[in-house]
PDB file of C-alpha atoms in Angstrom:
ATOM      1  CA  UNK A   3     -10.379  56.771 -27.013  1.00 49.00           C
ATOM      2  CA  UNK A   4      -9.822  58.318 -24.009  1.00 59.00           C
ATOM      3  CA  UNK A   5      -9.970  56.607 -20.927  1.00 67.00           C
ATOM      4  CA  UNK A   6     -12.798  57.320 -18.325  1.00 72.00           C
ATOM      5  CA  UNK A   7     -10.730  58.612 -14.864  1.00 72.00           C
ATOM      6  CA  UNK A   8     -12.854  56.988 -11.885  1.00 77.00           C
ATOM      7  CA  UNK A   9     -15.129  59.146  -9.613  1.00 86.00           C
ATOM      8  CA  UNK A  10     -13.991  61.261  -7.216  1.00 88.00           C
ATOM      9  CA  UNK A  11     -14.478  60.567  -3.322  1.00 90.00           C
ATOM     10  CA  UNK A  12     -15.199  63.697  -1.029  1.00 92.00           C
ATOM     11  CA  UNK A  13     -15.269  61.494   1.873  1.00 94.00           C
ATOM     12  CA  UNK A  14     -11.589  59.670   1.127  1.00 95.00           C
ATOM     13  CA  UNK A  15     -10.298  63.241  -0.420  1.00 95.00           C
ATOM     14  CA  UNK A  16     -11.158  65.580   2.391  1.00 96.00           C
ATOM     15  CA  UNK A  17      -9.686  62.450   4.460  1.00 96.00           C
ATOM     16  CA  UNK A  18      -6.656  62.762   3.161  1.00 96.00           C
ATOM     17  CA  UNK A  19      -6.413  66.534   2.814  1.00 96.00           C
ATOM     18  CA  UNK A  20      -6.447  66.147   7.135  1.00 96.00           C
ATOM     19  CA  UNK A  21      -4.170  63.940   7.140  1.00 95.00           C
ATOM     20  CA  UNK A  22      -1.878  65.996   4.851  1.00 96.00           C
ATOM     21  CA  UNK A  23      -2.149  69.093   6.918  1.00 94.00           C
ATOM     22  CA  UNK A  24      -1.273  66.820   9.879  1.00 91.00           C
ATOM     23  CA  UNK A  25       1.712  65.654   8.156  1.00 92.00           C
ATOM     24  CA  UNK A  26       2.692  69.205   7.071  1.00 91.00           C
ATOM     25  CA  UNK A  27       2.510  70.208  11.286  1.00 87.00           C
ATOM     26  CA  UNK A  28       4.639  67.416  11.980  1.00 83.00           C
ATOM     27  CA  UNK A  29       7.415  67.639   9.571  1.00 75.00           C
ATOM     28  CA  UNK A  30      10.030  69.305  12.124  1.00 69.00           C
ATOM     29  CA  UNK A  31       8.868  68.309  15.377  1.00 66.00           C
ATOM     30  CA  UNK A  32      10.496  70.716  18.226  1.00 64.00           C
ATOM     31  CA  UNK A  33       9.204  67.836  20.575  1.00 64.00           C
ATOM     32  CA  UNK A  34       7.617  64.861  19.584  1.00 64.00           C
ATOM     33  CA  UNK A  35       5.740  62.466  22.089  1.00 67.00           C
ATOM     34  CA  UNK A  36       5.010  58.419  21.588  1.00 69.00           C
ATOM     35  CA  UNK A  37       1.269  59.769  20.779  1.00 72.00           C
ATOM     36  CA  UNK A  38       1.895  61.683  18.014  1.00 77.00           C
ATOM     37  CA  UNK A  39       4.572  59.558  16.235  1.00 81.00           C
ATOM     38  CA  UNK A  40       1.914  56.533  16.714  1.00 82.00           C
ATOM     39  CA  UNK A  41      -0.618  58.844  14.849  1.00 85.00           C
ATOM     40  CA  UNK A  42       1.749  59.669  12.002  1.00 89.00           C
ATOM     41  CA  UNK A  43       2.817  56.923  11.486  1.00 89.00           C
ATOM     42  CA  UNK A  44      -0.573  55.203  10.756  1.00 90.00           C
ATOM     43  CA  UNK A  45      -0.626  57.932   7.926  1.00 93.00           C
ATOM     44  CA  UNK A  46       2.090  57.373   6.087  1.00 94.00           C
ATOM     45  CA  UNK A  47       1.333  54.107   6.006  1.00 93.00           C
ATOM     46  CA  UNK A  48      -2.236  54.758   4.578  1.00 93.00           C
ATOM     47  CA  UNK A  49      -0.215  56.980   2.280  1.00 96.00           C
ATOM     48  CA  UNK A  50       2.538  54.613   0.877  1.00 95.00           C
ATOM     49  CA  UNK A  51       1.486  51.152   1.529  1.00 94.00           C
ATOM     50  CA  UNK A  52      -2.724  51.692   1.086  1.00 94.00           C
ATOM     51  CA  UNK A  53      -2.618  53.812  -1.872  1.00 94.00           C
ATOM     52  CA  UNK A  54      -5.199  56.390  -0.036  1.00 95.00           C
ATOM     53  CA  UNK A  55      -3.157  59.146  -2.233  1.00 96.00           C
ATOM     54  CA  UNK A  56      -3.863  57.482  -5.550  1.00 95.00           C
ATOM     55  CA  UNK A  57      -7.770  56.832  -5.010  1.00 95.00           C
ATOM     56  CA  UNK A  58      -7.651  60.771  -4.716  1.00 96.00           C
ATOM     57  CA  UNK A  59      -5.042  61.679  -7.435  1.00 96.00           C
ATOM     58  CA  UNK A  60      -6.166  58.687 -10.057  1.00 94.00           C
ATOM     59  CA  UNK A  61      -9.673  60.815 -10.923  1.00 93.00           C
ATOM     60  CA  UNK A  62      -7.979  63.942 -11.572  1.00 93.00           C
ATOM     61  CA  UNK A  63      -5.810  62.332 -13.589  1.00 93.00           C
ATOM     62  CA  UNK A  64      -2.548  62.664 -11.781  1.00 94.00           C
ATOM     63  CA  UNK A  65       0.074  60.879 -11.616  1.00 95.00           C
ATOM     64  CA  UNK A  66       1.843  60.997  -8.429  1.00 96.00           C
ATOM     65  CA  UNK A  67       5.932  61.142  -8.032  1.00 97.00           C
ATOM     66  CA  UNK A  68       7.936  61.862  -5.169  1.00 97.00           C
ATOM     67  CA  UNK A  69      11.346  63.283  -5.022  1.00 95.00           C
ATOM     68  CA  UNK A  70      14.028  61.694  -3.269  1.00 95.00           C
ATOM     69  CA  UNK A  71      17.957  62.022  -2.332  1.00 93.00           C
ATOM     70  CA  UNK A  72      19.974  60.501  -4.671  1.00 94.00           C
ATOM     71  CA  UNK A  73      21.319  57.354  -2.255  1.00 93.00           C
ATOM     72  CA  UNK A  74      23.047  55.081  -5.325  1.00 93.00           C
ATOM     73  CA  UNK A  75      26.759  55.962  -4.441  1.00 91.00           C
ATOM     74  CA  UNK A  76      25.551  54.609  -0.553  1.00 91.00           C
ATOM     75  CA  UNK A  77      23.591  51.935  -1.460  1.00 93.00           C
ATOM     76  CA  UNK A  78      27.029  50.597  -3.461  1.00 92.00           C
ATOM     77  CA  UNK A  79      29.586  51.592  -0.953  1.00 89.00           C
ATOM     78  CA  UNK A  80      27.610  50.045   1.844  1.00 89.00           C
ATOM     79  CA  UNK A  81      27.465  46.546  -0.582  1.00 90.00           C
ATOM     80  CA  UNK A  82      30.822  46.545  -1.037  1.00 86.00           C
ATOM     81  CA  UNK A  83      31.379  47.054   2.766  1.00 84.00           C
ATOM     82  CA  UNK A  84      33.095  50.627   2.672  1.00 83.00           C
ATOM     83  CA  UNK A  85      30.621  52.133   4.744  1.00 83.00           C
ATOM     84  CA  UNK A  86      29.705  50.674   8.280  1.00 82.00           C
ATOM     85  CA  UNK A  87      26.709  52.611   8.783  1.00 84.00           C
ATOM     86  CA  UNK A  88      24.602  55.023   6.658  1.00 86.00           C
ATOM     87  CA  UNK A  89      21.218  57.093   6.741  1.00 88.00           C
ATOM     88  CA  UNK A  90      20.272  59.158   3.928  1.00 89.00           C
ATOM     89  CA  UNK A  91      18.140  61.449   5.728  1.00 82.00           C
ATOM     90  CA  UNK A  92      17.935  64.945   4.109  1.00 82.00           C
ATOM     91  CA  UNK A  93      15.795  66.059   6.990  1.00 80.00           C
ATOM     92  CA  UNK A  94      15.369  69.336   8.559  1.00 78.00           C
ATOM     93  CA  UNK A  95      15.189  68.805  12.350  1.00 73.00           C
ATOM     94  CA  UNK A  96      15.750  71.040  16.233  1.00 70.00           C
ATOM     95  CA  UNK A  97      16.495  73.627  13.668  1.00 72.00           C
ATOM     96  CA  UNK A  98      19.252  72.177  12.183  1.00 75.00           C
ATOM     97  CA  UNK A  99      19.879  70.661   8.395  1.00 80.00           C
ATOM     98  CA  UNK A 100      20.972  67.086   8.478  1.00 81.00           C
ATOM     99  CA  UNK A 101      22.123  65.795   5.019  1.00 81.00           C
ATOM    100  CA  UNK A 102      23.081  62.786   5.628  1.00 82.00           C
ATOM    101  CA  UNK A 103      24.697  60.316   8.305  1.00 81.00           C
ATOM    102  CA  UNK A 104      27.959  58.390   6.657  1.00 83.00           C
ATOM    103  CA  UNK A 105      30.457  55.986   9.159  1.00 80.00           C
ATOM    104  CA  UNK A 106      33.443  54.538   7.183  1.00 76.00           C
ATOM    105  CA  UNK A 107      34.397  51.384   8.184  1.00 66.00           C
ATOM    106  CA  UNK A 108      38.229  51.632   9.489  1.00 65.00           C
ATOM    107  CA  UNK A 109      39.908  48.027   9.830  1.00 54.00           C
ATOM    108  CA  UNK A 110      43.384  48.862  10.757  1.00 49.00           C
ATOM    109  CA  UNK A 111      45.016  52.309  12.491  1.00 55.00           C
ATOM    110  CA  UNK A 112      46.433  54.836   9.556  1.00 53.00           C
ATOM    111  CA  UNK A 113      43.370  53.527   7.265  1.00 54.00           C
ATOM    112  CA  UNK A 114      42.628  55.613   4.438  1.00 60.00           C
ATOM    113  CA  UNK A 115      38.865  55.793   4.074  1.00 62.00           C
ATOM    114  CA  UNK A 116      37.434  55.505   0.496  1.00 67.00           C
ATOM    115  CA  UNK A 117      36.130  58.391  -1.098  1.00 76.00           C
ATOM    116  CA  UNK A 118      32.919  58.029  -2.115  1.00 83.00           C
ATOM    117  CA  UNK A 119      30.634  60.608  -4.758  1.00 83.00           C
ATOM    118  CA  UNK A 120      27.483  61.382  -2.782  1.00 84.00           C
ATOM    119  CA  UNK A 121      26.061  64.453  -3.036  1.00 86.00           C
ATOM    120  CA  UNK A 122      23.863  65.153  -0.937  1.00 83.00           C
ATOM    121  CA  UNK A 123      22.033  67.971  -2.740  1.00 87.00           C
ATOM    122  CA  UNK A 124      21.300  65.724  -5.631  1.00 92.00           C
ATOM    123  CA  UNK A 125      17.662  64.353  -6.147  1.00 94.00           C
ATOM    124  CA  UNK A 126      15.914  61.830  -8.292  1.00 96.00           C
ATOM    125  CA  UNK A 127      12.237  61.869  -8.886  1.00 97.00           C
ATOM    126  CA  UNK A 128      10.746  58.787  -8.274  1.00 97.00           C
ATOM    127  CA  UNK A 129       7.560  56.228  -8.414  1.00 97.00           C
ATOM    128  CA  UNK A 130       5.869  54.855  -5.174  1.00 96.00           C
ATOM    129  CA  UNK A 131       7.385  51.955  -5.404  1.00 96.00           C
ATOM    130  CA  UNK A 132      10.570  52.888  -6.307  1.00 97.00           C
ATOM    131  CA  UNK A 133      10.528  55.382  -3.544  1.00 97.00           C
ATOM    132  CA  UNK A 134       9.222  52.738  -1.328  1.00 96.00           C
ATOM    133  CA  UNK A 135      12.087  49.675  -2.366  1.00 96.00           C
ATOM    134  CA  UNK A 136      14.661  52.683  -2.403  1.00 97.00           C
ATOM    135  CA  UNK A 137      18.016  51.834   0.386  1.00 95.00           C
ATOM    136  CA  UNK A 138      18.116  54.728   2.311  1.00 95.00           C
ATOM    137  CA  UNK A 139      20.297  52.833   4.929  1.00 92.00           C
ATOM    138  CA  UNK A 140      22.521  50.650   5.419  1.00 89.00           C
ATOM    139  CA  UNK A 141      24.928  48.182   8.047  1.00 87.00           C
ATOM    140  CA  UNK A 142      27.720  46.119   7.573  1.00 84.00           C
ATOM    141  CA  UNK A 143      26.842  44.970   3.966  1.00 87.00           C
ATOM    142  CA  UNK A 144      23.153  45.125   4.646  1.00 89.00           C
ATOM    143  CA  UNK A 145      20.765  47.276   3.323  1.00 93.00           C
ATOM    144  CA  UNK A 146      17.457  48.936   4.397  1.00 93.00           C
ATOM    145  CA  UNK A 147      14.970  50.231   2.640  1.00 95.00           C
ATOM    146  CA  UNK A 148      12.752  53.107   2.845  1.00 95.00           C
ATOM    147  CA  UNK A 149       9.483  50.493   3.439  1.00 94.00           C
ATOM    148  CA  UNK A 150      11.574  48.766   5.640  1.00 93.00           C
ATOM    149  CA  UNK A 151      11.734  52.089   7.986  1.00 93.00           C
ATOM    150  CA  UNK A 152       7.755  53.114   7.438  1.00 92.00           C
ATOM    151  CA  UNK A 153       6.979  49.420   8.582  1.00 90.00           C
ATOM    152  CA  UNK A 154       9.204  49.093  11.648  1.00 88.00           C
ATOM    153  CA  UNK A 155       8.085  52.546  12.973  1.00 88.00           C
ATOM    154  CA  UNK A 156       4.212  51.884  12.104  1.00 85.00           C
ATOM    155  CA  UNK A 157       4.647  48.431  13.766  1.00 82.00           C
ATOM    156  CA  UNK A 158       6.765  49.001  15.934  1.00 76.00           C
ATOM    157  CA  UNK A 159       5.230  52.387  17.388  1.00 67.00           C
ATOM    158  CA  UNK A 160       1.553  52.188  16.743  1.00 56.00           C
ATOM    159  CA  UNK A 161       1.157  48.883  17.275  1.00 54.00           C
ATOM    160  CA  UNK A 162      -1.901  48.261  14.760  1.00 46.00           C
ATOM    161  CA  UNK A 163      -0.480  46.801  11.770  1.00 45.00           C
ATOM    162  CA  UNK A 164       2.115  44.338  13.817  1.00 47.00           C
ATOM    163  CA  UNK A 165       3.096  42.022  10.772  1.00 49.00           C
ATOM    164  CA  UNK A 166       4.044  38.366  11.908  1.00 46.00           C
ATOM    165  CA  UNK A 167       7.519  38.842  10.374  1.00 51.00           C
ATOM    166  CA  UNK A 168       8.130  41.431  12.748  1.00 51.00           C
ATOM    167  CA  UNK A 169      11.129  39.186  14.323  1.00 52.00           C
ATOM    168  CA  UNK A 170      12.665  38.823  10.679  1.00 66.00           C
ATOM    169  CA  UNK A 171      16.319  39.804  10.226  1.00 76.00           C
ATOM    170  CA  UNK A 172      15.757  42.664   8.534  1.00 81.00           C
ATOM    171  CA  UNK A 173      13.314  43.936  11.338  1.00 82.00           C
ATOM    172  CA  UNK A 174      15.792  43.096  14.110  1.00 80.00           C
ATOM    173  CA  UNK A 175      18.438  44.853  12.014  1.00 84.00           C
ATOM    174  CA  UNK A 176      16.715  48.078  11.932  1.00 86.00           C
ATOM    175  CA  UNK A 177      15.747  47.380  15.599  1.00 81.00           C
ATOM    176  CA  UNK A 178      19.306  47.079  16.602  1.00 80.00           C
ATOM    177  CA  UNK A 179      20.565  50.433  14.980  1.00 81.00           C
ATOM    178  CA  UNK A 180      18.150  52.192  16.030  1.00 80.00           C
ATOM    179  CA  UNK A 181      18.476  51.793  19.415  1.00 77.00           C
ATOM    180  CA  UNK A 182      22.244  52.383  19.311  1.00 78.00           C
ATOM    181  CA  UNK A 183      22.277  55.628  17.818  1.00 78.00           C
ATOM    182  CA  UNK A 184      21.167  58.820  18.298  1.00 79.00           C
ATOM    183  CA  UNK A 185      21.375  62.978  17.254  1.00 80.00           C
ATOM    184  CA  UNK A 186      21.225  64.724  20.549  1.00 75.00           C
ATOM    185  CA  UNK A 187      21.112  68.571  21.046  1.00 72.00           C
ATOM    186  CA  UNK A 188      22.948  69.799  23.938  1.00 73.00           C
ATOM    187  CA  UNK A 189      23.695  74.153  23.855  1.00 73.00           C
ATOM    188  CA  UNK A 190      22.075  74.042  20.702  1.00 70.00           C
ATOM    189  CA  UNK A 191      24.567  71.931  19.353  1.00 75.00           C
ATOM    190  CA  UNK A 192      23.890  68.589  17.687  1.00 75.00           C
ATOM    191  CA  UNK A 193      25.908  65.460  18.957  1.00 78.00           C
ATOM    192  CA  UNK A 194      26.027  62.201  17.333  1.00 79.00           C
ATOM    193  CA  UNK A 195      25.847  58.940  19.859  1.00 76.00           C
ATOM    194  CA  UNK A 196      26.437  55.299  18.472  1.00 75.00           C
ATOM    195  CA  UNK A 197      26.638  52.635  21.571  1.00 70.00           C
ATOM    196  CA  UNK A 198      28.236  49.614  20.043  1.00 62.00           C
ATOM    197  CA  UNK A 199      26.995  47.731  23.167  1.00 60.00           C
ATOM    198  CA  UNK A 200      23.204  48.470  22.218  1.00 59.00           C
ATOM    199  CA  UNK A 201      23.730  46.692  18.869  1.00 58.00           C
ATOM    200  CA  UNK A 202      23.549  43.300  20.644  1.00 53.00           C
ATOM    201  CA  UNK A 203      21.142  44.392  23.248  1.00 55.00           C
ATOM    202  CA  UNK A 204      18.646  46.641  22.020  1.00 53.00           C
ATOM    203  CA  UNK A 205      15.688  48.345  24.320  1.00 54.00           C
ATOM    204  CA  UNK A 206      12.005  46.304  24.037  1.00 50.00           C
ATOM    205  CA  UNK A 207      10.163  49.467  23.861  1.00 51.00           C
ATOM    206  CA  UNK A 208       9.976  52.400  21.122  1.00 46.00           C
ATOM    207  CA  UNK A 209       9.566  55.145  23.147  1.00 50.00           C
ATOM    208  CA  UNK A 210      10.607  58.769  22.172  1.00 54.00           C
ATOM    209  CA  UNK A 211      13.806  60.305  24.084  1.00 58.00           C
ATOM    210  CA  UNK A 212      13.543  64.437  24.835  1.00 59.00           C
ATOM    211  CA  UNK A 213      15.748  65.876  23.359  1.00 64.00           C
ATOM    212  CA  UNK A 214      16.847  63.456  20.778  1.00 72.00           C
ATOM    213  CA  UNK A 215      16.271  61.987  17.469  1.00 79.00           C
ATOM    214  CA  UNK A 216      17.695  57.840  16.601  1.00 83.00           C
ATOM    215  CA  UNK A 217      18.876  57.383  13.689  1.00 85.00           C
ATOM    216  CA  UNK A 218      15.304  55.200  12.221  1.00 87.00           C
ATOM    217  CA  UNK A 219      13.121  57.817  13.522  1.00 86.00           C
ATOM    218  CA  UNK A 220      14.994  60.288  11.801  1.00 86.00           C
ATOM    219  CA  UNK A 221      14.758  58.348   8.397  1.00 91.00           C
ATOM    220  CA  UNK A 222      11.150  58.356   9.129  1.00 91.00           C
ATOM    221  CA  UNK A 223      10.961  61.830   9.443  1.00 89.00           C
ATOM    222  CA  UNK A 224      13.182  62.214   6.366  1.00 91.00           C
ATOM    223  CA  UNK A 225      10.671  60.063   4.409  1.00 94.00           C
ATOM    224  CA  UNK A 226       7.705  62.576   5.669  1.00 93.00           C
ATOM    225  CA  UNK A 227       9.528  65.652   4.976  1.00 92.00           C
ATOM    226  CA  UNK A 228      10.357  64.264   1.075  1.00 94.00           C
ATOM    227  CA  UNK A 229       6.526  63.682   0.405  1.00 95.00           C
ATOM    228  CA  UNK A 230       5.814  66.635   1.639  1.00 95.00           C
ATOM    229  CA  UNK A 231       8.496  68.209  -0.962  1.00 93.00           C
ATOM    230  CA  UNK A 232       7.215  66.631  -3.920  1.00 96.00           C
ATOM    231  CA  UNK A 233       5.689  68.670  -6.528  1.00 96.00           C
ATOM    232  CA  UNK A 234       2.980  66.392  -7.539  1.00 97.00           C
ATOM    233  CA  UNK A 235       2.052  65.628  -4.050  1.00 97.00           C
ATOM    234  CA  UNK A 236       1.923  69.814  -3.392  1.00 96.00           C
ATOM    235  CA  UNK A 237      -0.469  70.357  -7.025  1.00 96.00           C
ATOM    236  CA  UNK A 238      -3.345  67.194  -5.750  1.00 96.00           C
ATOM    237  CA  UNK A 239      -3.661  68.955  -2.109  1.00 96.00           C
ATOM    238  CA  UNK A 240      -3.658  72.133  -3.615  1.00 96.00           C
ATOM    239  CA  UNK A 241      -6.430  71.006  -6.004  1.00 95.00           C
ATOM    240  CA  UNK A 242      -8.257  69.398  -3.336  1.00 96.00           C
ATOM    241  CA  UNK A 243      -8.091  72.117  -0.663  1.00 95.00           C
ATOM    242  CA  UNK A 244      -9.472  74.385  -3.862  1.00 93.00           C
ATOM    243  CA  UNK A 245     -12.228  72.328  -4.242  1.00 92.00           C
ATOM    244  CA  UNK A 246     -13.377  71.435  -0.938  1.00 91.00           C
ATOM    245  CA  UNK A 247     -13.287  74.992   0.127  1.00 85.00           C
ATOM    246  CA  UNK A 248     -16.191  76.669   0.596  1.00 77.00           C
ATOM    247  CA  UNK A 249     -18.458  78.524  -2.232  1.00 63.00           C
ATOM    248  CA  UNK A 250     -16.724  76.132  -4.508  1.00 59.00           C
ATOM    249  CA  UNK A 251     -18.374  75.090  -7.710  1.00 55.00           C
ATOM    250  CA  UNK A 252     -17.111  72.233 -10.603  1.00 55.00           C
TER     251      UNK A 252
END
């Protein structure tokens, strides 16, 4: 016996269809203001953490998936303390490609640094959750997680969802890097900044610098720009847009 999908919800799908097309306008921001990342954010969290795409892909039957750089080879060097910073990214931003960030730790001059098989142009396809849990940072031995960027920039910047954990180690972690590293575009050439110094004294505020993307917020956009690529996600807004366009008929 087949079982019975669950009604479909104009209301929620035409909802999310907006918010889709908002994502899709954001993607590669040329200059993005405090106003607009708090919006964002509030949808990707109503994407990954509420479920709002599965109440509109569950009654058509499909099953959503999301590709996703393969970070494994990261995730292990960073455990074993090879790497002192990583971001996976895979993000296409100022016009520029940006595969992904790697710092090897270097403990003594004429240090050899340890090669390590990432490719950046491999993918994995991946569940919600797994997409969610999956390290697409790390510091020092620690990791970070890709829900552990979509909360800190949804807390952090829109200030709605402000969880009471939000002075947790792993929060102040990702509040530290971020505010000690940057991708600035000077000439219309990028420039990587990393301020030791900020590490210990990070900024209060989250507040958007011209002309330059941290390292977080650049994850974040990653994470947008890899929903945006996945095939499944592309067929249910196709379907939807088809359907809620006008003259339409089931």
């Amino acid at each position: 016996m087949n079982k019975k999908l669950p009604e479909r919800n104009i209301e929620i799908d035409a909802a999310n269809l907006a918010d889709y097309r908002l994502l899709q306008t954001f993607a590669a921001p040329t200059a993005p203001d405090n106003h607009a990342v708090r919006h964002v954010a509030t949808i990707v969290r109503r994407f990954l953490l509420d479920q709002t795409l599965e109440k509109s892909a569950s009654p058509r039957g499909i099953k959503l998936a999301y590709t996703a750089p393969d970070t494994n080879a990261l995730r292990n060097a960073t455990l074993a303390k090879k790497l002192a910073l990583f971001f996976s990214a895979g993000v296409q931003c100022y016009g520029f490609s940006i595969a992904a960030l790697v710092m090897q730790s270097n403990p003594y001059p004429g240090y050899r640094a340890a090669q390590i098989d990432h490719d950046p142009s491999r993918t994995v396809i991946l569940k919600r959750d797994s997409f969610l849990n999956q390290v697409v940072a790390g510091f020092n031995g620690s990791t970070i997680s890709r829900k552990d960027i979509v909360l800190y920039v949804a807390n952090k910047a829109a200030g709605v969802h402000f969880d009471l954990d939000r002075t947790s180690d792993k929060f102040f972690l990702v509040d530290r890097i971020r505010h000690s590293g940057r991708i600035s575009f000077r000439d219309g050439n990028p420039n990587i900044e990393f301020d030791l110094h900020r590490l210990i004294n990070p900024d209060p505020q989250f507040a958007i610098v011209s002309g330059a993307i941290d390292f977080v917020f650049l994850e974040f956009l990653a994470a947008i720009q890899w929903i945006l690529a996945s095939p499944t996600i592309q067929g249910l807004f196709e379907q939807i847009a088809s359907e809620l366009a006008p003259g339409h008929t089931a």
